Short mmCIF file of C-alpha atoms in Angstrom, two decimals:
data_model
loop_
_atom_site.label_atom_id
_atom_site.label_comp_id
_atom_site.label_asym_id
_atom_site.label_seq_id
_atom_site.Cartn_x
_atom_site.Cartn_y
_atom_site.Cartn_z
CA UNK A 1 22.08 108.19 38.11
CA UNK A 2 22.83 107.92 34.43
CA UNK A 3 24.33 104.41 33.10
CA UNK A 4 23.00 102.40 35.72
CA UNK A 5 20.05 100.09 36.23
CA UNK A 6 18.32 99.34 39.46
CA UNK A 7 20.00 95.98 40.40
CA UNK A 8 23.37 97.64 39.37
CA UNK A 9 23.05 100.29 41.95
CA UNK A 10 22.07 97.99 44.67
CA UNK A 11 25.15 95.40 43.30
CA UNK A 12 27.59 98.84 43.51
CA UNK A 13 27.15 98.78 47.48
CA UNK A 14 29.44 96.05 47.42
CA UNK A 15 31.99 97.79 45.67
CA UNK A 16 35.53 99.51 48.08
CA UNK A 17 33.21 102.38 47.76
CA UNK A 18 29.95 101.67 47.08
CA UNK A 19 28.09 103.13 50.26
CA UNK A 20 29.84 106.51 49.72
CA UNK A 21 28.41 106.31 46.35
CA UNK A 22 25.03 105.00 46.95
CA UNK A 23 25.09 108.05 50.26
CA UNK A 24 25.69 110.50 47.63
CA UNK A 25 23.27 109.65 45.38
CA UNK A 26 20.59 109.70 47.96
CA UNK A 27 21.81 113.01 49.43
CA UNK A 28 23.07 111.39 52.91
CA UNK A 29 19.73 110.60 53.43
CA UNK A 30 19.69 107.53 56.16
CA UNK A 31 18.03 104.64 54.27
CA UNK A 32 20.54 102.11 56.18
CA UNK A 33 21.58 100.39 53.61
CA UNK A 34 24.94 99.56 55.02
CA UNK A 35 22.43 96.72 56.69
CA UNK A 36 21.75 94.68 52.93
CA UNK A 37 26.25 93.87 53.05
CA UNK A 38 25.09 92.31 56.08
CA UNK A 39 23.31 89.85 54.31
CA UNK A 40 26.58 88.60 52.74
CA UNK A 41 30.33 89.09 51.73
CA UNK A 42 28.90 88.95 47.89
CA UNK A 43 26.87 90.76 46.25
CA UNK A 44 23.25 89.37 44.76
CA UNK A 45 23.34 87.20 41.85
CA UNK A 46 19.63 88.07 40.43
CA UNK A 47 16.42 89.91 41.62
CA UNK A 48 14.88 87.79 43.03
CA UNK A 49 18.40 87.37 45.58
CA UNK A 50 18.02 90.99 46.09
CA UNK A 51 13.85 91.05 47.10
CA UNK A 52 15.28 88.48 49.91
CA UNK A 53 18.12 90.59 51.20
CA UNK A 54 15.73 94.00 50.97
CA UNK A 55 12.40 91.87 52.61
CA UNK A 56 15.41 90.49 55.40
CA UNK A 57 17.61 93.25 56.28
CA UNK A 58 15.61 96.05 55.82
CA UNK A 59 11.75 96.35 54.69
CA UNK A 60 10.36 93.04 56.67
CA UNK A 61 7.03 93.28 56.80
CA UNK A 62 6.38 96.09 54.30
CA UNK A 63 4.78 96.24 50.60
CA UNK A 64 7.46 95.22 48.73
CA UNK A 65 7.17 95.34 44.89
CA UNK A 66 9.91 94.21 42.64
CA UNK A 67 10.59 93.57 38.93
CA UNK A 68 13.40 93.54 36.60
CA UNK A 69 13.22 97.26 36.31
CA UNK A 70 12.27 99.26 39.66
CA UNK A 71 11.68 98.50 43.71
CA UNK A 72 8.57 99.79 44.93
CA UNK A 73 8.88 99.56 48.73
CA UNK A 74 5.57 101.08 51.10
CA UNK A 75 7.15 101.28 54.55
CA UNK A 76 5.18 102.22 57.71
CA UNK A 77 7.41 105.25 59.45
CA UNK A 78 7.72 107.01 62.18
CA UNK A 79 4.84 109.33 62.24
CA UNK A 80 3.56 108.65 58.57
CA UNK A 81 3.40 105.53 56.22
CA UNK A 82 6.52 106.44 53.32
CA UNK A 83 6.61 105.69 50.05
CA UNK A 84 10.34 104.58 48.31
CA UNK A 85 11.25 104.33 44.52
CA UNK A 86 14.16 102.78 42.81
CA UNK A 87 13.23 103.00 38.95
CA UNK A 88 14.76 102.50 35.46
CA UNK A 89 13.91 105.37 32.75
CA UNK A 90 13.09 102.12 30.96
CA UNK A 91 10.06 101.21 33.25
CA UNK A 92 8.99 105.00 33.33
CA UNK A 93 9.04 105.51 29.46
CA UNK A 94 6.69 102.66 29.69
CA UNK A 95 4.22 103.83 31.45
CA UNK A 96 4.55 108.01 31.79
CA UNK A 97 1.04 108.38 32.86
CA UNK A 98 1.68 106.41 35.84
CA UNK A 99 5.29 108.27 36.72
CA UNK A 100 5.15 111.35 35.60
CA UNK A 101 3.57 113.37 38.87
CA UNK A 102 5.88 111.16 41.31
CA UNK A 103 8.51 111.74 39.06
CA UNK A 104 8.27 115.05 39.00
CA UNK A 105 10.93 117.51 39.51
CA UNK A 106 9.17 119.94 42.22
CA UNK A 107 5.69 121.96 43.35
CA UNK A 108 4.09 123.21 41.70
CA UNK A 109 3.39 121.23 38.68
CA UNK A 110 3.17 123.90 35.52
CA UNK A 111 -0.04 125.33 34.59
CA UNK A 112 0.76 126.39 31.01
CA UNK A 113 -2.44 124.66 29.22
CA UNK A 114 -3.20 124.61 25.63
CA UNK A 115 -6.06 122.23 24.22
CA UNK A 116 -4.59 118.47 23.40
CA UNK A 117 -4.46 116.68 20.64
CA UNK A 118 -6.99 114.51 22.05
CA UNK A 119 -9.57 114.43 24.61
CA UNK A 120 -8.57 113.69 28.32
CA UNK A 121 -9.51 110.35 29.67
CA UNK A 122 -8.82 109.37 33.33
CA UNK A 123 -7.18 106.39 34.15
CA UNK A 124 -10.52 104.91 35.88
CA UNK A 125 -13.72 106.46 36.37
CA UNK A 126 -14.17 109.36 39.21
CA UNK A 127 -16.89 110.13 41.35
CA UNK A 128 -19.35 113.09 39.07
CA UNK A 129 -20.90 114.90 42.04
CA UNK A 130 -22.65 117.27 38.77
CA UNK A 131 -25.02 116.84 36.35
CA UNK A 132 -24.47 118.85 33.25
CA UNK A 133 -26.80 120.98 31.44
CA UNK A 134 -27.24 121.09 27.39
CA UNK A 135 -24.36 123.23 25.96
CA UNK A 136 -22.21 123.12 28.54
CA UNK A 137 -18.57 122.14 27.80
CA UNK A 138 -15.34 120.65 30.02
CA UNK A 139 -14.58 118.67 32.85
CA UNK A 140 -13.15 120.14 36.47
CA UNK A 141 -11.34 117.69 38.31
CA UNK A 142 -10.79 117.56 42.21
CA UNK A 143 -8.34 115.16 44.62
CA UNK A 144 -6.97 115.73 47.69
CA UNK A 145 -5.12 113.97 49.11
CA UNK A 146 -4.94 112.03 52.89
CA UNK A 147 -3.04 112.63 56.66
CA UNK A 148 -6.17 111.14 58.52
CA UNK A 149 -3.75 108.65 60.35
CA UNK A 150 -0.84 106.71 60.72
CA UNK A 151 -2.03 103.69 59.03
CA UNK A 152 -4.15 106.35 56.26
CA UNK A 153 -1.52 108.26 54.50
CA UNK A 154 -1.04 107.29 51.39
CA UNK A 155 -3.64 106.36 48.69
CA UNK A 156 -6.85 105.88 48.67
CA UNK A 157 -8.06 109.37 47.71
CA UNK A 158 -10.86 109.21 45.20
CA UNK A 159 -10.81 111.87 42.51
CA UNK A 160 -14.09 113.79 41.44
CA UNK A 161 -15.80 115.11 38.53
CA UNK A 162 -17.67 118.06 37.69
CA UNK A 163 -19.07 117.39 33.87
CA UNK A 164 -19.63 120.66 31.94
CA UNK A 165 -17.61 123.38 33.48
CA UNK A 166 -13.96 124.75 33.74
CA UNK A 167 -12.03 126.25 36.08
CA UNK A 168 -12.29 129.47 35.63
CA UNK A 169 -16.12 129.30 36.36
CA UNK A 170 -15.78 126.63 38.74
CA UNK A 171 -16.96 128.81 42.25
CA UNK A 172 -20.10 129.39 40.44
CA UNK A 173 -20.45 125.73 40.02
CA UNK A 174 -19.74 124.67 43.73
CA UNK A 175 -22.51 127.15 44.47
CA UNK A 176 -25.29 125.32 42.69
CA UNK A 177 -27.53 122.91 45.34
CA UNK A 178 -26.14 119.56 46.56
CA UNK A 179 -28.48 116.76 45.64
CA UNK A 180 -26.18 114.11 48.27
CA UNK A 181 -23.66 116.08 50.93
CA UNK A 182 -22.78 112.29 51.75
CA UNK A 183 -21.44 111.51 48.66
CA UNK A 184 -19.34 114.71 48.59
CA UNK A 185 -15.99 114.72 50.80
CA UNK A 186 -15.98 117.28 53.79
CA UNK A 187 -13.01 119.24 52.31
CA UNK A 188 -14.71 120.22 48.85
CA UNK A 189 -17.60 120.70 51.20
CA UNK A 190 -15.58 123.02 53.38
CA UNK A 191 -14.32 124.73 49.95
CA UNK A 192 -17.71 125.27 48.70
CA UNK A 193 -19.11 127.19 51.34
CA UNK A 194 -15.74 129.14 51.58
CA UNK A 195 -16.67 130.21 47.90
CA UNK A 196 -18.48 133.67 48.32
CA UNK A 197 -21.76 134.46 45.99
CA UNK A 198 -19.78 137.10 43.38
CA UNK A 199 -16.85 134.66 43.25
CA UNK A 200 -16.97 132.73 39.66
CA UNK A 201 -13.26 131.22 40.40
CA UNK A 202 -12.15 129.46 43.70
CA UNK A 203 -8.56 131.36 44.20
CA UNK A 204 -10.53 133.69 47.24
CA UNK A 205 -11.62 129.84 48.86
CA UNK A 206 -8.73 128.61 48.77
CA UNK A 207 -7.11 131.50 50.76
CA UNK A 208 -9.66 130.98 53.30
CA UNK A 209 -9.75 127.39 53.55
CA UNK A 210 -6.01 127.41 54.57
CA UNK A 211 -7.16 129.69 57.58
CA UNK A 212 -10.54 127.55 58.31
CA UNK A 213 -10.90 124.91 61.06
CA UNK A 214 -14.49 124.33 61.00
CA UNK A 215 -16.52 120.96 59.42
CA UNK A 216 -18.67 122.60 56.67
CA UNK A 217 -21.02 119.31 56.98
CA UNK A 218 -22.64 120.78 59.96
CA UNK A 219 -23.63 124.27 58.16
CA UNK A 220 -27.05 124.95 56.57
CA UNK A 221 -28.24 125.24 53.44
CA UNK A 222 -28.75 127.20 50.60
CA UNK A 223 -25.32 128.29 50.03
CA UNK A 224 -25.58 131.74 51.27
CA UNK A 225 -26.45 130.24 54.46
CA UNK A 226 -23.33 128.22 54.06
CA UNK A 227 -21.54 131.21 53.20
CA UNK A 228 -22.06 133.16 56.13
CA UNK A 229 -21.89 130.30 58.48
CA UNK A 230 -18.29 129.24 57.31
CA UNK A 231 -17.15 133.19 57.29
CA UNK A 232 -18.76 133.00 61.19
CA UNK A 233 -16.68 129.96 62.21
CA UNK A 234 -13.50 131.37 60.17
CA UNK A 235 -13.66 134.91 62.29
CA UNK A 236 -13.96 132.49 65.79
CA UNK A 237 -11.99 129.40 65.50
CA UNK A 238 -8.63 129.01 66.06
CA UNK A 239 -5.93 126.91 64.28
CA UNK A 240 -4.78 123.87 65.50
CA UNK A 241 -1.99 123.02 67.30
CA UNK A 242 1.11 123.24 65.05
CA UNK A 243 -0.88 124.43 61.94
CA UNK A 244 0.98 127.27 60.13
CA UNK A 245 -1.08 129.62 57.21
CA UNK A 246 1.96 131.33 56.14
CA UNK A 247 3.55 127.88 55.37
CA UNK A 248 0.51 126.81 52.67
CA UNK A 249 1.49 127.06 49.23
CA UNK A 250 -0.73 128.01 46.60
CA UNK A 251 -0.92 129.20 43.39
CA UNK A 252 -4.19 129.32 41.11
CA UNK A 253 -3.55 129.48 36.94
CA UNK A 254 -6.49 129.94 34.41
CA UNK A 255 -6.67 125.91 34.47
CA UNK A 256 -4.74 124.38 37.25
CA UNK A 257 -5.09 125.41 41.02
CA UNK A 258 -2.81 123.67 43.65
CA UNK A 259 -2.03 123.93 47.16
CA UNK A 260 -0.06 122.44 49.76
CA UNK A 261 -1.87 122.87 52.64
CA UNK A 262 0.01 122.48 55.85
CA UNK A 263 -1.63 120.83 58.35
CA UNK A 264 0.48 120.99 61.50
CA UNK A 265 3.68 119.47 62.54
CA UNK A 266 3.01 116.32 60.36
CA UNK A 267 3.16 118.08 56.87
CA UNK A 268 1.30 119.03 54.31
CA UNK A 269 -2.51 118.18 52.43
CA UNK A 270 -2.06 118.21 48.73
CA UNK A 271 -4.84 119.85 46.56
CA UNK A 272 -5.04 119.74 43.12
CA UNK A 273 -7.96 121.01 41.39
CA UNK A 274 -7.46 121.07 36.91
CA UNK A 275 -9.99 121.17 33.68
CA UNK A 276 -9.76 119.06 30.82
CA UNK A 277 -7.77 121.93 28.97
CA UNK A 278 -4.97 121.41 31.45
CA UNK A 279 -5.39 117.49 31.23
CA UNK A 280 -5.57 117.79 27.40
CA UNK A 281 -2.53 119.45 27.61
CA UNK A 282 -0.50 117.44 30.22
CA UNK A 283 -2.02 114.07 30.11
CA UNK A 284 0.18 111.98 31.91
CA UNK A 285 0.96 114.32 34.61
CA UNK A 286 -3.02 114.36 34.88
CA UNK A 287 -3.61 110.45 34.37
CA UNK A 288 -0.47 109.93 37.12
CA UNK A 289 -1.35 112.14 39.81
CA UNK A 290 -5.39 110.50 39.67
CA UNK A 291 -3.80 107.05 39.89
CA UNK A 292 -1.23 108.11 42.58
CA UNK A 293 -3.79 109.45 45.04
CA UNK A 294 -5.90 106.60 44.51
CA UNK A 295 -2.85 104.34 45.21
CA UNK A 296 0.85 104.49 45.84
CA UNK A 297 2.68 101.92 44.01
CA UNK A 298 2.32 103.74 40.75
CA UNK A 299 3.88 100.41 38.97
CA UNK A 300 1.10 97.71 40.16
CA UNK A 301 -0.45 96.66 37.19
CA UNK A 302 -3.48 95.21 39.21
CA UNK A 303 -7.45 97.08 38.59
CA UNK A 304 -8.04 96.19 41.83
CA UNK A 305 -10.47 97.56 44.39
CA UNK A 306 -9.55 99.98 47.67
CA UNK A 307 -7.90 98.31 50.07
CA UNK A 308 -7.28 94.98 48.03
CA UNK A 309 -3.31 94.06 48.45
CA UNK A 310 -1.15 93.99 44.96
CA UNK A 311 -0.35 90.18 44.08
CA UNK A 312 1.38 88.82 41.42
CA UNK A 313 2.88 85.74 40.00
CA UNK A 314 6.35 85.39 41.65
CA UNK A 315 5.08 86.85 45.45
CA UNK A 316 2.08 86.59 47.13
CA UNK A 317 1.52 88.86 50.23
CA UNK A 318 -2.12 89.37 51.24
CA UNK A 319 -3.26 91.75 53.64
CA UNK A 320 -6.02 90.60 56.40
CA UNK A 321 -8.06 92.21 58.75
CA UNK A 322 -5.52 94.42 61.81
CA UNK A 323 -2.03 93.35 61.28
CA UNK A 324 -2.43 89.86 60.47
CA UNK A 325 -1.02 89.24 56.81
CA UNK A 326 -0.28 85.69 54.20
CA UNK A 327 2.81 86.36 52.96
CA UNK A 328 5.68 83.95 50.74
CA UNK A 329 8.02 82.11 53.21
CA UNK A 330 11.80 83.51 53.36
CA UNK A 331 14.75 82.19 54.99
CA UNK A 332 14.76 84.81 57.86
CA UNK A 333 11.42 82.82 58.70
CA UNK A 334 13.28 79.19 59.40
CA UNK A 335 12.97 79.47 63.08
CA UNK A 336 9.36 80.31 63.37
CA UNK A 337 8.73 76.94 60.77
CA UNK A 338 10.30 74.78 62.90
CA UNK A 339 9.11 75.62 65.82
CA UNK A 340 5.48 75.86 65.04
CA UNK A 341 5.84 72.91 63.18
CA UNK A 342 8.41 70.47 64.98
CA UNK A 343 10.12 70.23 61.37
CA UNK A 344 13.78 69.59 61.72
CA UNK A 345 14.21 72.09 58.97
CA UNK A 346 11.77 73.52 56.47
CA UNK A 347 13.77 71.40 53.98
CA UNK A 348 12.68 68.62 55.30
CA UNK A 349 9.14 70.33 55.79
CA UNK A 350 9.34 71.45 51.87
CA UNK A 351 10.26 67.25 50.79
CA UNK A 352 6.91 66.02 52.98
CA UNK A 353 4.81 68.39 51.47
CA UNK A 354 6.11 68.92 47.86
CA UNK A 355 6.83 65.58 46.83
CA UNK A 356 5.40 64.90 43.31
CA UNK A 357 4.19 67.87 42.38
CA UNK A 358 5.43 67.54 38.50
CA UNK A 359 5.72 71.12 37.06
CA UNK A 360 3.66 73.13 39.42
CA UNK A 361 4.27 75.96 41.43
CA UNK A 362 5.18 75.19 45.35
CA UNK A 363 4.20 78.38 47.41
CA UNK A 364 5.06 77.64 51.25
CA UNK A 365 2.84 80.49 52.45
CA UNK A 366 2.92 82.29 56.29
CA UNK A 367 0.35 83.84 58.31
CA UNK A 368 1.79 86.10 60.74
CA UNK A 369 0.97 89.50 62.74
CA UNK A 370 3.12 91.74 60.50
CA UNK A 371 3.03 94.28 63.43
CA UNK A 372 4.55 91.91 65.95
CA UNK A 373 6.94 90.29 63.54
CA UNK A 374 7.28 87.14 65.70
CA UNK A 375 4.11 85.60 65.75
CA UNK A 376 3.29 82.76 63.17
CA UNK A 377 0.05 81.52 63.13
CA UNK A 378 0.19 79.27 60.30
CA UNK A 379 1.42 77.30 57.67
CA UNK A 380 0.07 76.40 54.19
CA UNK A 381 1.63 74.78 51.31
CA UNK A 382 -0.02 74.90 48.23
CA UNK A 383 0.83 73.94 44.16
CA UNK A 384 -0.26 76.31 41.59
CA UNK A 385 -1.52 74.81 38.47
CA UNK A 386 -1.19 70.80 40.21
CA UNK A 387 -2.80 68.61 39.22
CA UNK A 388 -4.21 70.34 36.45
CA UNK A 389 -3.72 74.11 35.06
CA UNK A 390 -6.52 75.39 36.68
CA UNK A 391 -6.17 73.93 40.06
CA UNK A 392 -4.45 74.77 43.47
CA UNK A 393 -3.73 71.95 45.36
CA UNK A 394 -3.60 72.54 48.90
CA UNK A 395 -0.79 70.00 50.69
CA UNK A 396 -0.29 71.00 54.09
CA UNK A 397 -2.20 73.68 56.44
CA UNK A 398 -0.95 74.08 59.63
CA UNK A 399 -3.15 76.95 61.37
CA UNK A 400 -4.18 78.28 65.02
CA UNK A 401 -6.20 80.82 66.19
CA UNK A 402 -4.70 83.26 68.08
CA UNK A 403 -7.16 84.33 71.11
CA UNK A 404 -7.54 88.39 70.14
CA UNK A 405 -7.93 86.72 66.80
CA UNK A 406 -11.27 84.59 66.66
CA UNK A 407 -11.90 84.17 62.98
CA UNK A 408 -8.39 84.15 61.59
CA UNK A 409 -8.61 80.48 60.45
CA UNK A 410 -11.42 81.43 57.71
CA UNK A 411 -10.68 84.31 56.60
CA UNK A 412 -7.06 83.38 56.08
CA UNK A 413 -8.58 80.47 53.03
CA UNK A 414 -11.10 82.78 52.36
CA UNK A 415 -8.73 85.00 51.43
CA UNK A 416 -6.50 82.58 49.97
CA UNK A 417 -9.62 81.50 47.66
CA UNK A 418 -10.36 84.91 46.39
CA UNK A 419 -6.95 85.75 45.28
CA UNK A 420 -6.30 82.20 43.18
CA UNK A 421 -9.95 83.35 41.47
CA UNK A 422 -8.51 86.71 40.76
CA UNK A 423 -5.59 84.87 39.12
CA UNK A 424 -7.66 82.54 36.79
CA UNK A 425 -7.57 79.39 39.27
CA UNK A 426 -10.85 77.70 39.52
CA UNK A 427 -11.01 74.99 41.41
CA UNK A 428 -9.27 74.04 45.05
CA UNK A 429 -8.11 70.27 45.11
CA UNK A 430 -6.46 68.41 48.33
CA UNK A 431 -4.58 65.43 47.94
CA UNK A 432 -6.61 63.95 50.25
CA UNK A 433 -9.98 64.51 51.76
CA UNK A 434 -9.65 67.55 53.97
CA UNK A 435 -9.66 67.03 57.38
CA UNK A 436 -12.76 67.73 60.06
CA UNK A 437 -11.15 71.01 61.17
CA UNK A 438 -10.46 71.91 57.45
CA UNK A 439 -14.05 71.25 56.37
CA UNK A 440 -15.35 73.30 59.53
CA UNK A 441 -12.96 76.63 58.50
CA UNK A 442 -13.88 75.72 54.96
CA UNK A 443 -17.72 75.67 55.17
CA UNK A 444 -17.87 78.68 56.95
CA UNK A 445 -16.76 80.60 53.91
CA UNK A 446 -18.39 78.70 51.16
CA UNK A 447 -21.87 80.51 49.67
CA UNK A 448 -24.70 78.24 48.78
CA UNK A 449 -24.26 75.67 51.12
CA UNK A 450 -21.32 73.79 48.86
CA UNK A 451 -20.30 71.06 51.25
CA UNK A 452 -16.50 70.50 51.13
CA UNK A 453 -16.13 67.27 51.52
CA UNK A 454 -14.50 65.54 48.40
CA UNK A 455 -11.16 66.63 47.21
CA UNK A 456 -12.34 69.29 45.00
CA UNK A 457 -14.01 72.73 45.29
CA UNK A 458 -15.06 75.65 42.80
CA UNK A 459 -13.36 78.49 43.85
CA UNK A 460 -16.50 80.42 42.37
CA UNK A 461 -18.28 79.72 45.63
CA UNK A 462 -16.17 81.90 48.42
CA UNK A 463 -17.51 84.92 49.30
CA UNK A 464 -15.09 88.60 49.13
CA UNK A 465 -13.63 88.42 53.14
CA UNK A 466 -14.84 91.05 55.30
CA UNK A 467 -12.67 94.05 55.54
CA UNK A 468 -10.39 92.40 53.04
CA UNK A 469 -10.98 95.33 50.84
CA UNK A 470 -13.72 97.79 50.32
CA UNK A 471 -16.75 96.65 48.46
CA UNK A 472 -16.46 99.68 45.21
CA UNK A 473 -14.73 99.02 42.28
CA UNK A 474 -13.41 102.06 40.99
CA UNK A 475 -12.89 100.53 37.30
CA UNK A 476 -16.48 99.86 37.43
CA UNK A 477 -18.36 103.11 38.24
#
């Protein structure tokens, strides 16, 4: 929509006409927006007015990522977790190598390559499952992309590295011994055995892998033995339920194959598999689609690990182990305060916790089961950078463990702990000694035996939360 930022476009649905507009724009589609002029006979004044009416009225207890120029919303569907964008050409023209494949107009992507001005980097390391030999050249990169589950669509899909080889002699490649079948994923493994021994490209495999059901894992080895076993299992097994070959897309260039492979009544596996000559030649298409299977929101500026939540300054929303999330209070939330707490009103809660604070940050923070919507669990209030810059003071926590929930209490401030680290905070102060309880939940996540019992404590000593996010960094490999 030319002439128009993102807040505009959200303001226009106030306008005599605005939903027909805003309908129009998104091709009817039913995104229920009529829902946000429920929120008010006015329109938003600022952003940060418009995250509350989106979190409220529509998105709840989704990721919800929002800055002056786009809305990056991760909503749990249906069938499938969805992925929504409202962007400015201003935020894209910022960073192209992180819109440019979700941004992109339509499959397939073009495979016109020429060599680039510059060698291909990728946006983080990937996994190299070869080892190349002296004089060979190139790169040959391989993602594809997740429908494991309903809670594993999106992101998360590593991208691998073959040094020393291209495309077009890529089969040949895949056909050399595997020194760790665990490190490689079972789909490449599928692929490779699918490759037959006079194939030098992978065009032939990819036919057959979009008629193959079986788990190449299980086959033998040398690779003929592979070979033969795969062709075995593709001439017995039948498709799935709801899987349709003649739906599959693909198309193979001298340096870029794709395919959409569809899966069954769900939709469709992506596969992209390109040299450095087509990266050289498109490298922000290349750069965006690595980051995008690794992770959705293709505007979080976080290098953080798998499975770590985005965080930044204005909103904090961490994810915890099942449903169970920390998340900035709203106004939507007022009920569940009170109630939990016996507050009259969370103003009232806000002037017994907040009171002289000087210029920090309050942050009334919930823990709640994001899947259930109306269960709170707790309450914390915390200042950022009170008393002094590098110090969260901790002024109220209000917590209780659900019974399906045993260790909610500690992982919740363990949690807590890790993120203020990640954002330069080093010590955890209380304005008074913590209580017994507090100093039980606390010493169960401190690491060499630090004793909380004075007011303050180095945030160096917690411990990464289990299942809080995988232990690999990616930007570390």
């Amino acid at each position: 929509m030319p002439g128009i930022t993102v807040f505009e476009w959200f303001r226009r649905l106030w306008e005599p006409n605005g939903l027909d507009l805003a309908h129009a724009d998104l091709n009817d589609a039913p995104h229920k927006l009529e829902w946000l002029r429920e929120c008010g006979d006015a329109p938003p004044e600022d952003i940060v007015e418009l995250r509350r009416r989106i979190r409220m009225q529509l998105w709840a207890d989704s990721e919800l990522h929002i800055d002056a120029h786009s809305i990056r919303i991760s909503s749990m569907g249906m069938i499938l977790e969805e992925a929504f964008y409202f962007v400015d050409d201003t935020h894209v023209d910022e960073r192209p190598d992180r819109w440019a494949y979700p941004l992109h107009a339509s499959w397939p992507l073009p495979d016109a390559a020429a060599p680039g001005p510059v060698p291909f980097v990728a946006p983080f390391p990937c996994v190299e499952l070869a080892t190349p030999a002296a004089g060979d050249v190139g790169a040959t990169y391989v993602l594809f992309t997740s429908l494991e589950a309903r809670h594993d669509t999106m992101g998360w899909d590593r991208t691998y590295v073959f040094p020393g080889v291209r495309l077009p002699e890529f089969g040949a490649a895949l056909r050399r011994p595997v020194d760790d079948r665990d490190v490689w994923p079972g789909h490449l493994l599928d692929l490779r055995a699918l490759v037959a021994p006079d194939e030098n490209g992978i065009a032939p495999a990819l036919e057959r892998l979009n008629r193959f059901a079986g788990d190449a894992r299980d086959f033998p080895e040398p690779h003929d033995q592979a070979h033969q076993a795969a062709l075995e299992d593709l001439s017995a097994l039948t498709l799935n339920e709801g899987r349709r070959p003649e739906l599959t897309l693909i198309q193979v260039g001298e340096h870029l194959a794709q395919m959409a492979l569809h899966t069954d009544s769900i939709g469709y596996r992506s596969c992209y598999v390109f040299d450095d000559v087509w990266a050289g030649a498109h490298p922000d298409l290349a750069a965006s689609l690595i980051h995008y299977a690794y992770h959705w929101d293709p505007g979080c500026t976080r290098r953080h690990w798998w499975m770590m939540p985005c965080v930044h300054e204005e909103y904090l929303d961490l994810h915890l182990r099942w449903a169970d999330r920390v998340r900035d209070y709203e106004d939507y939330d007022e009920p569940l305060v009170t109630e939990l707490t016996g507050a009259h009103s969370v103003e009232e809660l806000r002037r017994q916790i907040f009171q002289d604070t000087g210029a920090g940050k309050q942050r009334l923070l919930l823990v709640l089961d994001q899947d259930h919507r109306r269960e709170l669990f707790g309450i914390i209030g915390a200042v950022l950078g009170h008393p002094t810059p590098d110090t969260c003071e901790l002024r109220y926590i209000h917590l209780v463990e659900p019974r399906h929930h045993s260790q909610l209490s500690d992982r919740v401030i363990k949690a807590l702990c890790f993120e203020l680290s990640k954002q330069g905070y080093t010590t955890l102060a209380f304005q008074q000694p913590p209580t017994a309880l507090c100093q039980k939940r606390l010493g169960q996540v401190t690491s060499r035996s630090t004793s909380p019992t004075s007011q303050v404590i180095p945030l160096a000593d917690f411990h990464l939360p289990e299942h809080y996010a995988w232990r690999v960094d990616p930007f570390l490999l």
